[in-house]
Amino acid sequence: MLRVTHLGLAAALLLLVFVAVLSVSAAEETVTYYGRLQMPPAYLRHPDCFQDLNNIQPGSVLLYNGQHHFVVPTARDGTFSVYKLPYGTYILQAEYHDFAFPTVRVEVMYRETSGGNHEPFIRTLANDYPVNQLEGSGLDEESPAVIPISAYHSYYIPRQQMDLVSLLKSPMVIMLLISALLMGLLKLFPEEELRESQKVTREWQKNLVQRMSTNNPDAAKRRTITK
């Protein structure tokens, strides 16, 4: 009875060791990931695409997770390859001269075949809402994972053009124009008429003070005492 129990324990231990070896070997397996940045066809035909700077390194792709970190250059047409990529989930960030690309989640997995082998498969997902699977399997050059363009870099922003209409709409300019207009209108009146109007204004003020003192004698007395 004890011998049977020991044999059962030994078989269980062997099974656990076998499963652990399989998991370790599966974790150590790697794949080659093929991708392509979806460049506009018009840009690939433009002379700027054939500049010397693009021949050095048109763009780069960063693929990383908590354990691994890969940086690979791209070709002029946006294609790239990541060799010896272990199984796992990665974040992919791509850069190119004039274009911006979304953050992508790459899931490198495998499935068991009928013969007991591991068949790799890759899912490339746009890491936004909703999460969409991108085109291409990513396992061979004929079917690369296609990463679309999300935006364009604006390196040159032209200055705001100044015109007469926008200048006249400014409040400060309007106030200056009104002040200049009033000063010009004052200069149109003759000096004699201005003096006469000032004299009339002073006489009117004097008569007003006299009327107020007549109607209120107490105020007049206080004014004389104060004087």
CSV table of C-alpha atoms in Angstrom, one decimal:
chain,number,residue,atom,x,y,z
A,1,MET,CA,0.0,0.0,0.0
A,2,LEU,CA,2.8,2.4,0.9
A,3,ARG,CA,4.6,1.4,-2.3
A,4,VAL,CA,1.6,2.4,-4.4
A,5,THR,CA,1.3,5.7,-2.5
A,6,HIS,CA,5.0,6.5,-3.2
A,7,LEU,CA,4.6,5.6,-6.9
A,8,GLY,CA,1.6,7.9,-7.1
A,9,LEU,CA,3.5,10.8,-5.5
A,10,ALA,CA,6.5,10.2,-7.8
A,11,ALA,CA,4.3,10.2,-10.9
A,12,ALA,CA,2.6,13.4,-9.8
A,13,LEU,CA,6.0,15.0,-9.2
A,14,LEU,CA,7.2,13.9,-12.6
A,15,LEU,CA,4.1,15.4,-14.2
A,16,LEU,CA,4.6,18.7,-12.4
A,17,VAL,CA,8.2,18.8,-13.6
A,18,PHE,CA,7.2,18.0,-17.1
A,19,VAL,CA,4.6,20.8,-17.1
A,20,ALA,CA,7.1,23.3,-15.7
A,21,VAL,CA,9.6,22.4,-18.4
A,22,LEU,CA,7.0,22.9,-21.1
A,23,SER,CA,6.0,26.3,-19.7
A,24,VAL,CA,9.6,27.4,-19.4
A,25,SER,CA,10.4,26.2,-22.9
A,26,ALA,CA,7.2,28.0,-24.2
A,27,ALA,CA,8.2,31.2,-22.4
A,28,GLU,CA,11.7,31.0,-23.9
A,29,GLU,CA,10.3,30.7,-27.5
A,30,THR,CA,10.4,33.8,-29.6
A,31,VAL,CA,8.9,35.1,-32.8
A,32,THR,CA,9.6,37.7,-35.4
A,33,TYR,CA,7.1,40.5,-35.6
A,34,TYR,CA,6.6,42.3,-38.9
A,35,GLY,CA,4.8,45.6,-39.1
A,36,ARG,CA,4.3,48.6,-41.4
A,37,LEU,CA,3.5,52.2,-40.7
A,38,GLN,CA,0.8,53.2,-43.2
A,39,MET,CA,2.4,56.0,-45.1
A,40,PRO,CA,0.4,58.1,-47.6
A,41,PRO,CA,1.2,57.0,-51.2
A,42,ALA,CA,1.6,60.7,-52.2
A,43,TYR,CA,4.3,61.2,-49.6
A,44,LEU,CA,6.2,58.1,-50.8
A,45,ARG,CA,6.3,59.7,-54.3
A,46,HIS,CA,7.2,63.2,-53.0
A,47,PRO,CA,10.9,64.4,-53.3
A,48,ASP,CA,11.0,65.0,-49.6
A,49,CYS,CA,10.8,61.3,-49.0
A,50,PHE,CA,14.1,60.8,-50.8
A,51,GLN,CA,16.1,63.3,-48.8
A,52,ASP,CA,19.4,62.3,-47.2
A,53,LEU,CA,17.9,62.5,-43.7
A,54,ASN,CA,15.4,59.8,-44.6
A,55,ASN,CA,18.2,57.6,-45.8
A,56,ILE,CA,19.8,57.7,-42.4
A,57,GLN,CA,16.7,56.7,-40.4
A,58,PRO,CA,13.2,57.7,-41.5
A,59,GLY,CA,11.5,56.6,-38.3
A,60,SER,CA,11.7,54.2,-35.3
A,61,VAL,CA,9.5,51.8,-33.4
A,62,LEU,CA,9.6,51.3,-29.6
A,63,LEU,CA,8.2,48.0,-28.3
A,64,TYR,CA,8.3,47.3,-24.6
A,65,ASN,CA,6.8,45.8,-21.5
A,66,GLY,CA,7.9,45.2,-17.9
A,67,GLN,CA,10.7,42.7,-18.9
A,68,HIS,CA,11.7,43.5,-22.5
A,69,HIS,CA,12.6,46.6,-24.5
A,70,PHE,CA,13.1,46.8,-28.3
A,71,VAL,CA,13.9,49.8,-30.5
A,72,VAL,CA,14.1,49.1,-34.2
A,73,PRO,CA,14.4,51.5,-37.2
A,74,THR,CA,11.9,51.7,-40.0
A,75,ALA,CA,12.5,51.7,-43.7
A,76,ARG,CA,11.5,54.6,-46.0
A,77,ASP,CA,8.1,53.0,-46.7
A,78,GLY,CA,7.5,52.4,-43.0
A,79,THR,CA,8.2,48.7,-42.7
A,80,PHE,CA,10.0,47.3,-39.7
A,81,SER,CA,10.8,43.9,-38.1
A,82,VAL,CA,11.4,43.0,-34.5
A,83,TYR,CA,13.4,39.8,-34.2
A,84,LYS,CA,13.4,37.3,-31.3
A,85,LEU,CA,10.3,38.7,-29.6
A,86,PRO,CA,9.3,36.6,-26.6
A,87,TYR,CA,5.7,35.8,-25.8
A,88,GLY,CA,3.8,38.4,-23.9
A,89,THR,CA,2.0,41.7,-24.1
A,90,TYR,CA,3.8,44.8,-25.4
A,91,ILE,CA,3.1,48.5,-26.0
A,92,LEU,CA,4.2,49.8,-29.3
A,93,GLN,CA,4.9,53.5,-30.1
A,94,ALA,CA,6.0,54.6,-33.5
A,95,GLU,CA,7.6,57.8,-34.7
A,96,TYR,CA,8.1,59.2,-38.2
A,97,HIS,CA,9.2,62.6,-39.5
A,98,ASP,CA,5.9,64.2,-40.3
A,99,PHE,CA,3.4,61.8,-39.0
A,100,ALA,CA,2.0,60.7,-35.6
A,101,PHE,CA,0.7,57.2,-34.9
A,102,PRO,CA,-1.6,55.8,-32.1
A,103,THR,CA,-0.3,53.7,-29.2
A,104,VAL,CA,-0.7,50.1,-30.1
A,105,ARG,CA,-1.0,47.0,-27.9
A,106,VAL,CA,0.7,43.9,-29.3
A,107,GLU,CA,-0.2,40.5,-27.8
A,108,VAL,CA,2.2,37.7,-28.8
A,109,MET,CA,0.7,34.3,-27.9
A,110,TYR,CA,0.7,30.6,-29.0
A,111,ARG,CA,-1.8,27.8,-29.3
A,112,GLU,CA,-1.3,24.1,-29.0
A,113,THR,CA,-1.5,22.1,-32.3
A,114,SER,CA,-2.7,18.6,-32.6
A,115,GLY,CA,0.9,17.4,-32.7
A,116,GLY,CA,1.7,19.1,-29.4
A,117,ASN,CA,3.7,21.9,-30.9
A,118,HIS,CA,3.2,25.7,-30.3
A,119,GLU,CA,1.8,27.7,-33.1
A,120,PRO,CA,2.4,31.4,-32.5
A,121,PHE,CA,-0.2,34.1,-33.3
A,122,ILE,CA,-0.2,37.8,-32.8
A,123,ARG,CA,-2.9,40.3,-32.1
A,124,THR,CA,-2.2,44.0,-32.8
A,125,LEU,CA,-4.8,46.3,-31.3
A,126,ALA,CA,-5.2,50.0,-31.4
A,127,ASN,CA,-5.0,51.1,-27.8
A,128,ASP,CA,-7.9,53.5,-27.9
A,129,TYR,CA,-11.7,53.4,-27.5
A,130,PRO,CA,-13.1,51.3,-28.9
A,131,VAL,CA,-10.2,48.8,-29.1
A,132,ASN,CA,-9.9,47.7,-32.7
A,133,GLN,CA,-7.8,44.9,-34.1
A,134,LEU,CA,-5.5,46.2,-36.8
A,135,GLU,CA,-5.0,44.7,-40.2
A,136,GLY,CA,-2.3,42.1,-40.8
A,137,SER,CA,-1.2,39.0,-38.8
A,138,GLY,CA,2.3,40.3,-38.1
A,139,LEU,CA,3.9,36.9,-38.6
A,140,ASP,CA,5.3,37.3,-42.1
A,141,GLU,CA,6.5,40.0,-44.4
A,142,GLU,CA,3.5,39.4,-46.7
A,143,SER,CA,1.0,40.2,-44.0
A,144,PRO,CA,2.6,42.8,-41.7
A,145,ALA,CA,0.6,44.5,-39.0
A,146,VAL,CA,-0.5,47.9,-40.5
A,147,ILE,CA,-0.5,50.8,-38.1
A,148,PRO,CA,-2.5,53.8,-39.4
A,149,ILE,CA,-1.7,57.5,-39.1
A,150,SER,CA,-3.5,59.4,-36.3
A,151,ALA,CA,-2.2,62.9,-36.9
A,152,TYR,CA,0.3,65.1,-38.7
A,153,HIS,CA,3.1,67.1,-37.1
A,154,SER,CA,2.8,70.9,-37.6
A,155,TYR,CA,6.4,72.1,-37.4
A,156,TYR,CA,5.6,75.5,-39.1
A,157,ILE,CA,2.7,77.7,-38.0
A,158,PRO,CA,2.3,80.9,-40.0
A,159,ARG,CA,2.0,84.2,-38.2
A,160,GLN,CA,-1.4,85.9,-38.0
A,161,GLN,CA,-1.7,88.3,-40.9
A,162,MET,CA,-2.5,91.9,-40.1
A,163,ASP,CA,-5.1,93.8,-42.1
A,164,LEU,CA,-6.7,97.2,-41.9
A,165,VAL,CA,-10.1,95.8,-40.9
A,166,SER,CA,-8.9,93.9,-37.8
A,167,LEU,CA,-6.8,96.9,-36.8
A,168,LEU,CA,-9.8,99.3,-36.9
A,169,LYS,CA,-11.8,96.8,-34.8
A,170,SER,CA,-9.4,97.3,-31.9
A,171,PRO,CA,-10.9,99.3,-28.9
A,172,MET,CA,-7.8,101.2,-28.4
A,173,VAL,CA,-7.6,102.3,-32.0
A,174,ILE,CA,-11.3,103.4,-31.9
A,175,MET,CA,-10.7,105.5,-28.7
A,176,LEU,CA,-7.7,107.2,-30.3
A,177,LEU,CA,-9.7,108.0,-33.4
A,178,ILE,CA,-12.6,109.5,-31.4
A,179,SER,CA,-10.2,111.6,-29.4
A,180,ALA,CA,-8.5,112.9,-32.5
A,181,LEU,CA,-11.9,113.7,-34.1
A,182,LEU,CA,-13.0,115.7,-31.0
A,183,MET,CA,-9.7,117.7,-31.0
A,184,GLY,CA,-10.1,118.4,-34.6
A,185,LEU,CA,-13.7,119.6,-34.1
A,186,LEU,CA,-12.6,122.0,-31.3
A,187,LYS,CA,-10.0,123.5,-33.6
A,188,LEU,CA,-12.7,124.3,-36.2
A,189,PHE,CA,-14.4,126.8,-33.9
A,190,PRO,CA,-13.0,130.4,-34.0
A,191,GLU,CA,-11.1,131.6,-30.9
A,192,GLU,CA,-13.4,134.6,-30.4
A,193,GLU,CA,-16.5,132.3,-30.2
A,194,LEU,CA,-14.7,130.0,-27.8
A,195,ARG,CA,-13.9,133.0,-25.5
A,196,GLU,CA,-17.5,134.2,-25.7
A,197,SER,CA,-18.8,130.8,-24.8
A,198,GLN,CA,-16.4,130.6,-21.9
A,199,LYS,CA,-17.5,134.1,-20.7
A,200,VAL,CA,-21.2,133.1,-20.9
A,201,THR,CA,-20.4,129.9,-19.0
A,202,ARG,CA,-18.7,131.9,-16.2
A,203,GLU,CA,-21.6,134.4,-15.9
A,204,TRP,CA,-24.1,131.6,-15.8
A,205,GLN,CA,-22.2,129.9,-12.9
A,206,LYS,CA,-22.0,133.3,-11.1
A,207,ASN,CA,-25.8,133.9,-11.4
A,208,LEU,CA,-26.5,130.4,-10.2
A,209,VAL,CA,-24.4,130.9,-7.0
A,210,GLN,CA,-26.2,134.2,-6.3
A,211,ARG,CA,-29.6,132.6,-6.7
A,212,MET,CA,-28.7,129.8,-4.3
A,213,SER,CA,-27.5,132.3,-1.7
A,214,THR,CA,-30.7,134.3,-2.1
A,215,ASN,CA,-32.9,131.3,-1.6
A,216,ASN,CA,-30.8,130.1,1.4
A,217,PRO,CA,-29.7,133.1,3.5
A,218,ASP,CA,-28.4,130.9,6.4
A,219,ALA,CA,-25.9,129.4,4.0
A,220,ALA,CA,-24.9,132.9,2.8
A,221,LYS,CA,-24.3,133.9,6.5
A,222,ARG,CA,-22.2,130.9,7.2
A,223,ARG,CA,-20.3,131.6,4.0
A,224,THR,CA,-19.6,135.3,5.1
A,225,ILE,CA,-18.6,134.1,8.6
A,226,THR,CA,-16.3,131.6,7.1
A,227,LYS,CA,-14.7,134.3,5.0
